[in-house]
PDB file of C-alpha atoms in Angstrom:
ATOM      1  CA  UNK V  60      86.232  76.230 124.131  1.00 72.00           C
ATOM      2  CA  UNK V  61      87.489  76.552 120.357  1.00 82.00           C
ATOM      3  CA  UNK V  62      85.252  75.102 117.502  1.00 91.00           C
ATOM      4  CA  UNK V  63      86.440  72.422 115.203  1.00 97.00           C
ATOM      5  CA  UNK V  64      86.290  73.313 111.607  1.00 98.00           C
ATOM      6  CA  UNK V  65      85.996  70.341 108.900  1.00 98.00           C
ATOM      7  CA  UNK V  66      86.668  71.219 105.141  1.00 98.00           C
ATOM      8  CA  UNK V  67      84.900  68.623 102.585  1.00 98.00           C
ATOM      9  CA  UNK V  68      86.189  68.913  98.747  1.00 97.00           C
ATOM     10  CA  UNK V  69      83.841  66.678  96.276  1.00 94.00           C
ATOM     11  CA  UNK V  70      85.048  64.996  93.180  1.00 90.00           C
ATOM     12  CA  UNK V  71      84.934  66.542  89.535  1.00 84.00           C
ATOM     13  CA  UNK V  72      87.278  65.834  87.770  1.00 80.00           C
ATOM     14  CA  UNK V  73      88.796  69.848  86.223  1.00 83.00           C
ATOM     15  CA  UNK V  74      85.700  70.911  88.107  1.00 86.00           C
ATOM     16  CA  UNK V  75      88.030  71.176  91.150  1.00 88.00           C
ATOM     17  CA  UNK V  76      89.835  73.781  90.304  1.00 91.00           C
ATOM     18  CA  UNK V  77      86.724  75.941  91.245  1.00 94.00           C
ATOM     19  CA  UNK V  78      87.554  75.081  94.660  1.00 96.00           C
ATOM     20  CA  UNK V  79      91.234  76.746  94.851  1.00 97.00           C
ATOM     21  CA  UNK V  80      89.815  79.914  95.448  1.00 97.00           C
ATOM     22  CA  UNK V  81      87.522  79.401  97.891  1.00 97.00           C
ATOM     23  CA  UNK V  82      89.798  77.811 100.186  1.00 98.00           C
ATOM     24  CA  UNK V  83      92.432  80.468  99.503  1.00 97.00           C
ATOM     25  CA  UNK V  84      89.388  82.831 100.941  1.00 97.00           C
ATOM     26  CA  UNK V  85      89.655  80.912 103.586  1.00 97.00           C
ATOM     27  CA  UNK V  86      93.019  81.128 104.083  1.00 97.00           C
ATOM     28  CA  UNK V  87      92.669  84.853 104.161  1.00 96.00           C
ATOM     29  CA  UNK V  88      89.729  85.073 106.681  1.00 97.00           C
ATOM     30  CA  UNK V  89      92.587  83.040 108.917  1.00 96.00           C
ATOM     31  CA  UNK V  90      89.537  80.326 109.123  1.00 97.00           C
ATOM     32  CA  UNK V  91      91.589  76.985 110.959  1.00 97.00           C
ATOM     33  CA  UNK V  92      90.731  74.005 109.222  1.00 98.00           C
ATOM     34  CA  UNK V  93      91.113  71.235 111.894  1.00 98.00           C
ATOM     35  CA  UNK V  94      90.335  68.267 109.455  1.00 98.00           C
ATOM     36  CA  UNK V  95      90.028  67.964 105.413  1.00 98.00           C
ATOM     37  CA  UNK V  96      88.301  65.187 103.841  1.00 98.00           C
ATOM     38  CA  UNK V  97      88.410  64.740 100.040  1.00 97.00           C
ATOM     39  CA  UNK V  98      87.288  62.587  96.546  1.00 96.00           C
ATOM     40  CA  UNK V  99      89.490  62.311  93.635  1.00 94.00           C
ATOM     41  CA  UNK V 100      90.759  65.734  92.357  1.00 94.00           C
ATOM     42  CA  UNK V 101      89.089  67.085  96.128  1.00 96.00           C
ATOM     43  CA  UNK V 102      91.299  64.533  97.637  1.00 97.00           C
ATOM     44  CA  UNK V 103      94.375  66.135  95.644  1.00 97.00           C
ATOM     45  CA  UNK V 104      93.569  69.886  95.755  1.00 97.00           C
ATOM     46  CA  UNK V 105      93.290  68.987  99.608  1.00 98.00           C
ATOM     47  CA  UNK V 106      96.338  66.972 100.391  1.00 98.00           C
ATOM     48  CA  UNK V 107      97.907  69.756  98.912  1.00 98.00           C
ATOM     49  CA  UNK V 108      96.765  72.619 101.482  1.00 98.00           C
ATOM     50  CA  UNK V 109      97.236  69.733 103.971  1.00 98.00           C
ATOM     51  CA  UNK V 110     101.017  69.746 102.901  1.00 98.00           C
ATOM     52  CA  UNK V 111     101.102  73.191 102.212  1.00 97.00           C
ATOM     53  CA  UNK V 112      99.497  75.403 103.584  1.00 97.00           C
ATOM     54  CA  UNK V 113      97.945  77.150 100.537  1.00 97.00           C
ATOM     55  CA  UNK V 114      96.949  75.975  97.167  1.00 96.00           C
ATOM     56  CA  UNK V 115      97.068  78.612  95.070  1.00 94.00           C
ATOM     57  CA  UNK V 116     100.709  77.239  93.957  1.00 96.00           C
ATOM     58  CA  UNK V 117      99.234  73.683  92.776  1.00 95.00           C
ATOM     59  CA  UNK V 118      96.720  76.506  90.229  1.00 93.00           C
ATOM     60  CA  UNK V 119     100.117  78.146  89.027  1.00 93.00           C
ATOM     61  CA  UNK V 120     101.904  74.431  88.297  1.00 91.00           C
ATOM     62  CA  UNK V 121      98.632  73.061  86.512  1.00 89.00           C
ATOM     63  CA  UNK V 122      97.534  76.191  85.082  1.00 86.00           C
ATOM     64  CA  UNK V 123     101.789  76.448  83.565  1.00 86.00           C
ATOM     65  CA  UNK V 124     101.040  73.064  81.977  1.00 83.00           C
ATOM     66  CA  UNK V 125     102.002  73.402  78.432  1.00 83.00           C
ATOM     67  CA  UNK V 126      98.687  71.332  75.728  1.00 79.00           C
ATOM     68  CA  UNK V 127     101.494  68.915  74.656  1.00 80.00           C
ATOM     69  CA  UNK V 128     102.220  68.465  78.685  1.00 83.00           C
ATOM     70  CA  UNK V 129      98.733  68.074  79.521  1.00 79.00           C
ATOM     71  CA  UNK V 130      98.348  65.709  77.173  1.00 80.00           C
ATOM     72  CA  UNK V 131     100.910  63.494  78.637  1.00 82.00           C
ATOM     73  CA  UNK V 132      99.336  63.223  81.831  1.00 81.00           C
ATOM     74  CA  UNK V 133      96.670  61.201  79.687  1.00 80.00           C
ATOM     75  CA  UNK V 134      98.579  58.422  79.267  1.00 81.00           C
ATOM     76  CA  UNK V 135      95.988  56.509  77.243  1.00 80.00           C
ATOM     77  CA  UNK V 136      96.011  52.493  77.013  1.00 75.00           C
ATOM     78  CA  UNK V 137      95.112  52.181  73.313  1.00 71.00           C
ATOM     79  CA  UNK V 138      94.674  48.106  74.336  1.00 73.00           C
ATOM     80  CA  UNK V 139      91.970  49.307  76.128  1.00 70.00           C
ATOM     81  CA  UNK V 140      92.960  46.333  78.973  1.00 75.00           C
ATOM     82  CA  UNK V 141      91.005  48.356  81.677  1.00 76.00           C
ATOM     83  CA  UNK V 142      90.333  51.499  80.983  1.00 81.00           C
ATOM     84  CA  UNK V 143      90.739  54.308  78.249  1.00 82.00           C
ATOM     85  CA  UNK V 144      93.783  55.842  80.974  1.00 87.00           C
ATOM     86  CA  UNK V 145      97.291  53.769  82.442  1.00 90.00           C
ATOM     87  CA  UNK V 146      97.565  55.954  85.112  1.00 91.00           C
ATOM     88  CA  UNK V 147     101.173  55.963  85.516  1.00 94.00           C
ATOM     89  CA  UNK V 148     101.835  59.150  83.571  1.00 93.00           C
ATOM     90  CA  UNK V 149      99.557  60.973  86.564  1.00 94.00           C
ATOM     91  CA  UNK V 150     100.955  58.858  89.128  1.00 96.00           C
ATOM     92  CA  UNK V 151     104.492  60.162  88.341  1.00 96.00           C
ATOM     93  CA  UNK V 152     103.217  63.828  88.152  1.00 95.00           C
ATOM     94  CA  UNK V 153     101.926  63.567  91.426  1.00 97.00           C
ATOM     95  CA  UNK V 154     104.735  62.145  93.141  1.00 97.00           C
ATOM     96  CA  UNK V 155     106.514  65.075  91.448  1.00 96.00           C
ATOM     97  CA  UNK V 156     104.758  67.368  94.260  1.00 96.00           C
ATOM     98  CA  UNK V 157     104.075  65.092  96.740  1.00 98.00           C
ATOM     99  CA  UNK V 158     107.245  62.664  96.972  1.00 97.00           C
ATOM    100  CA  UNK V 159     106.977  59.873  99.518  1.00 97.00           C
ATOM    101  CA  UNK V 160     104.948  62.335 101.795  1.00 98.00           C
ATOM    102  CA  UNK V 161     102.380  59.950 104.180  1.00 98.00           C
ATOM    103  CA  UNK V 162      99.569  61.099 106.381  1.00 98.00           C
ATOM    104  CA  UNK V 163     101.712  61.686 109.165  1.00 98.00           C
ATOM    105  CA  UNK V 164     104.225  64.225 107.301  1.00 98.00           C
ATOM    106  CA  UNK V 165     100.830  66.535 106.646  1.00 98.00           C
ATOM    107  CA  UNK V 166     100.367  70.128 108.936  1.00 97.00           C
ATOM    108  CA  UNK V 167      96.274  69.404 108.893  1.00 98.00           C
ATOM    109  CA  UNK V 168      94.432  65.698 109.118  1.00 98.00           C
ATOM    110  CA  UNK V 169      93.439  64.280 105.959  1.00 98.00           C
ATOM    111  CA  UNK V 170      91.026  61.794 104.850  1.00 98.00           C
ATOM    112  CA  UNK V 171      90.646  60.215 101.304  1.00 98.00           C
ATOM    113  CA  UNK V 172      87.795  58.203 100.918  1.00 98.00           C
ATOM    114  CA  UNK V 173      88.019  55.205  97.957  1.00 97.00           C
ATOM    115  CA  UNK V 174      86.006  52.448  97.277  1.00 96.00           C
ATOM    116  CA  UNK V 175      87.148  48.725  97.874  1.00 97.00           C
ATOM    117  CA  UNK V 176      86.309  46.887  94.672  1.00 96.00           C
ATOM    118  CA  UNK V 177      85.958  43.439  95.806  1.00 95.00           C
ATOM    119  CA  UNK V 178      83.400  44.755  99.192  1.00 96.00           C
ATOM    120  CA  UNK V 179      81.368  47.188  97.303  1.00 95.00           C
ATOM    121  CA  UNK V 180      82.064  49.607 100.549  1.00 96.00           C
ATOM    122  CA  UNK V 181      83.303  52.613 100.950  1.00 96.00           C
ATOM    123  CA  UNK V 182      87.130  52.643 102.744  1.00 97.00           C
ATOM    124  CA  UNK V 183      88.616  56.212 103.867  1.00 98.00           C
ATOM    125  CA  UNK V 184      92.136  55.548 104.264  1.00 98.00           C
ATOM    126  CA  UNK V 185      94.012  58.118 107.105  1.00 98.00           C
ATOM    127  CA  UNK V 186      97.406  56.895 106.637  1.00 97.00           C
ATOM    128  CA  UNK V 187     100.494  55.242 104.490  1.00 97.00           C
ATOM    129  CA  UNK V 188     101.629  56.603 101.560  1.00 98.00           C
ATOM    130  CA  UNK V 189     100.377  59.763  99.977  1.00 98.00           C
ATOM    131  CA  UNK V 190     100.213  58.893  96.747  1.00 98.00           C
ATOM    132  CA  UNK V 191      98.912  55.969  96.960  1.00 98.00           C
ATOM    133  CA  UNK V 192      96.059  56.770  98.531  1.00 98.00           C
ATOM    134  CA  UNK V 193      95.445  59.775  95.975  1.00 98.00           C
ATOM    135  CA  UNK V 194      95.723  57.534  93.291  1.00 98.00           C
ATOM    136  CA  UNK V 195      93.032  55.204  94.801  1.00 98.00           C
ATOM    137  CA  UNK V 196      90.729  57.609  95.050  1.00 97.00           C
ATOM    138  CA  UNK V 197      90.821  59.032  91.819  1.00 95.00           C
ATOM    139  CA  UNK V 198      90.531  55.481  89.591  1.00 94.00           C
ATOM    140  CA  UNK V 199      87.585  56.299  88.233  1.00 89.00           C
ATOM    141  CA  UNK V 200      85.857  52.712  86.733  1.00 87.00           C
ATOM    142  CA  UNK V 201      86.775  53.114  82.987  1.00 84.00           C
ATOM    143  CA  UNK V 202      88.476  56.366  83.004  1.00 86.00           C
ATOM    144  CA  UNK V 203      91.633  54.675  84.974  1.00 91.00           C
ATOM    145  CA  UNK V 204      92.626  51.408  86.136  1.00 93.00           C
ATOM    146  CA  UNK V 205      91.636  50.109  89.386  1.00 95.00           C
ATOM    147  CA  UNK V 206      94.483  51.114  91.923  1.00 97.00           C
ATOM    148  CA  UNK V 207      95.805  48.062  93.682  1.00 96.00           C
ATOM    149  CA  UNK V 208      96.953  49.301  97.666  1.00 95.00           C
ATOM    150  CA  UNK V 209      97.510  46.691 100.383  1.00 92.00           C
ATOM    151  CA  UNK V 210      96.699  43.230  98.751  1.00 92.00           C
ATOM    152  CA  UNK V 211      93.364  45.385  96.781  1.00 96.00           C
ATOM    153  CA  UNK V 212      91.681  46.836  94.615  1.00 97.00           C
ATOM    154  CA  UNK V 213      90.527  50.283  94.795  1.00 97.00           C
ATOM    155  CA  UNK V 214      88.064  52.867  92.873  1.00 95.00           C
ATOM    156  CA  UNK V 215      87.136  56.326  92.936  1.00 94.00           C
ATOM    157  CA  UNK V 216      86.217  57.527  96.478  1.00 94.00           C
ATOM    158  CA  UNK V 217      83.253  59.753  94.108  1.00 90.00           C
ATOM    159  CA  UNK V 218      81.284  56.534  93.361  1.00 90.00           C
ATOM    160  CA  UNK V 219      79.988  56.368  96.900  1.00 91.00           C
ATOM    161  CA  UNK V 220      80.893  59.156  98.638  1.00 93.00           C
ATOM    162  CA  UNK V 221      81.603  62.209  96.075  1.00 91.00           C
ATOM    163  CA  UNK V 222      81.247  65.166  99.496  1.00 93.00           C
ATOM    164  CA  UNK V 223      82.672  63.398 102.687  1.00 95.00           C
ATOM    165  CA  UNK V 224      80.837  65.525 105.045  1.00 95.00           C
ATOM    166  CA  UNK V 225      79.591  62.791 107.465  1.00 95.00           C
ATOM    167  CA  UNK V 226      83.053  61.178 108.197  1.00 97.00           C
ATOM    168  CA  UNK V 227      84.432  64.566 109.084  1.00 97.00           C
ATOM    169  CA  UNK V 228      81.217  64.840 112.329  1.00 96.00           C
ATOM    170  CA  UNK V 229      82.797  61.297 113.129  1.00 97.00           C
ATOM    171  CA  UNK V 230      85.684  63.438 113.815  1.00 97.00           C
ATOM    172  CA  UNK V 231      84.322  65.272 116.291  1.00 97.00           C
ATOM    173  CA  UNK V 232      84.127  68.769 113.661  1.00 98.00           C
ATOM    174  CA  UNK V 233      81.671  71.179 115.173  1.00 97.00           C
ATOM    175  CA  UNK V 234      81.148  72.160 112.064  1.00 97.00           C
ATOM    176  CA  UNK V 235      81.630  71.290 107.879  1.00 98.00           C
ATOM    177  CA  UNK V 236      82.438  73.547 105.234  1.00 98.00           C
ATOM    178  CA  UNK V 237      81.627  71.317 102.275  1.00 96.00           C
ATOM    179  CA  UNK V 238      82.381  72.021  98.499  1.00 95.00           C
ATOM    180  CA  UNK V 239      80.122  70.600  96.677  1.00 91.00           C
ATOM    181  CA  UNK V 240      80.941  70.203  92.457  1.00 84.00           C
ATOM    182  CA  UNK V 241      78.727  68.605  91.228  1.00 70.00           C
ATOM    183  CA  UNK V 242      75.904  71.378  90.280  1.00 60.00           C
ATOM    184  CA  UNK V 243      76.317  72.289  86.875  1.00 55.00           C
ATOM    185  CA  UNK V 244      74.229  73.817  83.774  1.00 51.00           C
ATOM    186  CA  UNK V 245      74.605  71.522  81.420  1.00 53.00           C
ATOM    187  CA  UNK V 246      73.949  72.957  77.929  1.00 54.00           C
ATOM    188  CA  UNK V 247      75.480  71.037  75.330  1.00 61.00           C
ATOM    189  CA  UNK V 248      74.070  67.087  74.515  1.00 70.00           C
ATOM    190  CA  UNK V 249      76.412  64.597  74.812  1.00 70.00           C
ATOM    191  CA  UNK V 250      76.803  62.200  71.531  1.00 72.00           C
ATOM    192  CA  UNK V 251      75.919  58.591  72.489  1.00 76.00           C
ATOM    193  CA  UNK V 252      77.941  57.170  69.989  1.00 67.00           C
ATOM    194  CA  UNK V 253      80.855  58.620  71.090  1.00 71.00           C
ATOM    195  CA  UNK V 254      82.575  55.966  74.280  1.00 67.00           C
ATOM    196  CA  UNK V 255      84.390  59.058  75.627  1.00 65.00           C
ATOM    197  CA  UNK V 256      81.308  60.978  75.822  1.00 69.00           C
ATOM    198  CA  UNK V 257      79.072  58.133  77.731  1.00 73.00           C
ATOM    199  CA  UNK V 258      82.058  57.393  80.056  1.00 67.00           C
ATOM    200  CA  UNK V 259      82.264  60.553  81.547  1.00 66.00           C
ATOM    201  CA  UNK V 260      78.187  61.894  81.506  1.00 70.00           C
ATOM    202  CA  UNK V 261      78.273  58.177  83.687  1.00 69.00           C
ATOM    203  CA  UNK V 262      80.746  60.013  85.916  1.00 65.00           C
ATOM    204  CA  UNK V 263      78.630  63.516  86.417  1.00 66.00           C
ATOM    205  CA  UNK V 264      75.325  61.023  86.911  1.00 70.00           C
ATOM    206  CA  UNK V 265      76.793  59.170  89.372  1.00 66.00           C
ATOM    207  CA  UNK V 266      78.899  61.925  91.312  1.00 62.00           C
ATOM    208  CA  UNK V 267      75.888  64.065  91.198  1.00 64.00           C
ATOM    209  CA  UNK V 268      73.725  61.621  92.924  1.00 66.00           C
ATOM    210  CA  UNK V 269      75.886  60.976  95.382  1.00 60.00           C
ATOM    211  CA  UNK V 270      75.242  63.534  96.219  1.00 57.00           C
ATOM    212  CA  UNK V 271      72.385  64.358  99.549  1.00 60.00           C
ATOM    213  CA  UNK V 272      70.267  67.072  99.100  1.00 57.00           C
ATOM    214  CA  UNK V 273      69.509  67.107 102.810  1.00 58.00           C
ATOM    215  CA  UNK V 274      72.630  68.607 103.686  1.00 70.00           C
ATOM    216  CA  UNK V 275      71.703  71.539 103.164  1.00 66.00           C
ATOM    217  CA  UNK V 276      68.803  71.525 106.364  1.00 70.00           C
ATOM    218  CA  UNK V 277      71.910  70.956 108.248  1.00 80.00           C
ATOM    219  CA  UNK V 278      72.759  73.999 110.311  1.00 89.00           C
ATOM    220  CA  UNK V 279      76.154  72.225 110.980  1.00 95.00           C
ATOM    221  CA  UNK V 280      77.618  72.175 107.243  1.00 96.00           C
ATOM    222  CA  UNK V 281      77.759  75.294 104.623  1.00 96.00           C
ATOM    223  CA  UNK V 282      77.881  74.417 100.965  1.00 94.00           C
ATOM    224  CA  UNK V 283      79.238  75.897  98.855  1.00 95.00           C
ATOM    225  CA  UNK V 284      78.298  75.247  94.931  1.00 92.00           C
ATOM    226  CA  UNK V 285      80.019  76.905  92.573  1.00 91.00           C
ATOM    227  CA  UNK V 286      77.627  77.048  89.254  1.00 83.00           C
ATOM    228  CA  UNK V 287      79.738  75.343  86.713  1.00 78.00           C
ATOM    229  CA  UNK V 288      79.093  75.353  83.127  1.00 66.00           C
ATOM    230  CA  UNK V 289      79.122  71.889  82.177  1.00 58.00           C
ATOM    231  CA  UNK V 290      80.720  70.739  78.941  1.00 52.00           C
ATOM    232  CA  UNK V 291      82.510  67.158  78.335  1.00 46.00           C
ATOM    233  CA  UNK V 292      85.345  68.310  76.734  1.00 46.00           C
ATOM    234  CA  UNK V 293      86.338  71.220  79.378  1.00 49.00           C
ATOM    235  CA  UNK V 294      85.883  69.324  82.442  1.00 49.00           C
ATOM    236  CA  UNK V 295      88.875  66.993  81.332  1.00 52.00           C
ATOM    237  CA  UNK V 296      90.507  69.657  80.124  1.00 56.00           C
ATOM    238  CA  UNK V 297      93.028  72.358  80.382  1.00 60.00           C
ATOM    239  CA  UNK V 298      91.294  74.603  78.492  1.00 61.00           C
ATOM    240  CA  UNK V 299      88.573  74.691  81.251  1.00 76.00           C
ATOM    241  CA  UNK V 300      90.945  75.537  84.375  1.00 86.00           C
ATOM    242  CA  UNK V 301      90.478  79.264  84.346  1.00 86.00           C
ATOM    243  CA  UNK V 302      86.630  79.018  83.936  1.00 87.00           C
ATOM    244  CA  UNK V 303      86.399  76.608  87.016  1.00 90.00           C
ATOM    245  CA  UNK V 304      88.549  78.761  88.790  1.00 92.00           C
ATOM    246  CA  UNK V 305      86.285  81.875  88.156  1.00 92.00           C
ATOM    247  CA  UNK V 306      83.427  80.123  88.991  1.00 93.00           C
ATOM    248  CA  UNK V 307      84.938  79.335  92.474  1.00 95.00           C
ATOM    249  CA  UNK V 308      85.604  83.614  92.980  1.00 96.00           C
ATOM    250  CA  UNK V 309      82.098  84.353  92.250  1.00 96.00           C
ATOM    251  CA  UNK V 310      80.957  81.536  94.033  1.00 96.00           C
ATOM    252  CA  UNK V 311      82.649  82.932  97.332  1.00 97.00           C
ATOM    253  CA  UNK V 312      82.226  86.475  96.576  1.00 97.00           C
ATOM    254  CA  UNK V 313      78.153  86.261  96.214  1.00 97.00           C
ATOM    255  CA  UNK V 314      78.075  84.185  99.316  1.00 97.00           C
ATOM    256  CA  UNK V 315      80.369  85.578 101.608  1.00 97.00           C
ATOM    257  CA  UNK V 316      78.484  87.534 104.108  1.00 97.00           C
ATOM    258  CA  UNK V 317      76.180  84.937 104.345  1.00 97.00           C
ATOM    259  CA  UNK V 318      79.317  82.443 104.957  1.00 97.00           C
ATOM    260  CA  UNK V 319      80.782  84.870 107.472  1.00 97.00           C
ATOM    261  CA  UNK V 320      77.624  85.547 109.610  1.00 96.00           C
ATOM    262  CA  UNK V 321      77.380  81.683 109.798  1.00 97.00           C
ATOM    263  CA  UNK V 322      81.330  80.049 110.710  1.00 95.00           C
ATOM    264  CA  UNK V 323      81.250  82.891 113.453  1.00 88.00           C
TER     265      UNK V 323
END
């Protein structure tokens, strides 16, 4: 009987692009993924993979954006009503990629974690409009506003389940490949007097602490952890994409033999 394989993708802003070359390597090795779960940027990349069966073209789309086009996606809310960024431009961009795609349209089953603002609990979206789910899972407090969906408001799924691998075992997966993007080697100190620096660092702290260290002792889970050189600006700037992508390549190459032995 064929073993069922799940793929868990963590959040982490631009760090998410380290996942792309690893996913492409899985494709090259003809490793069939039966279920994907992804938070925030992990959800966006996972959704692209589930819809199109590859992710390299997504990297091409993003890396070809000109600086002013990237900045336009960060539509700043100068009134600071509920967040630094309005989120309208991001939703429009996601619509240009996914259109009105629903979960039923996907080639691979997908789970998108979100955090219910009222209950404070994780909710896993597996049906309905794909862009709505991705916006809800990416609504990091202070950066993006809470996202309204079905009469409820939602926040970033990575707040409580940044590396959603356990939910995949509940879907009867035999093994899970997990891409943890919380690992970092921070060298540059933040400026505590800058709200941008503080909010982005808050993002990192929460994501890093929702990662469960015991996952490394679970023989049914293989964790890829690219060593990502942290810089507050580069984690949210298009200039950091290539470095994150290369980190993913290096991580897979370093652990390829170990992984292929595990996956058998």
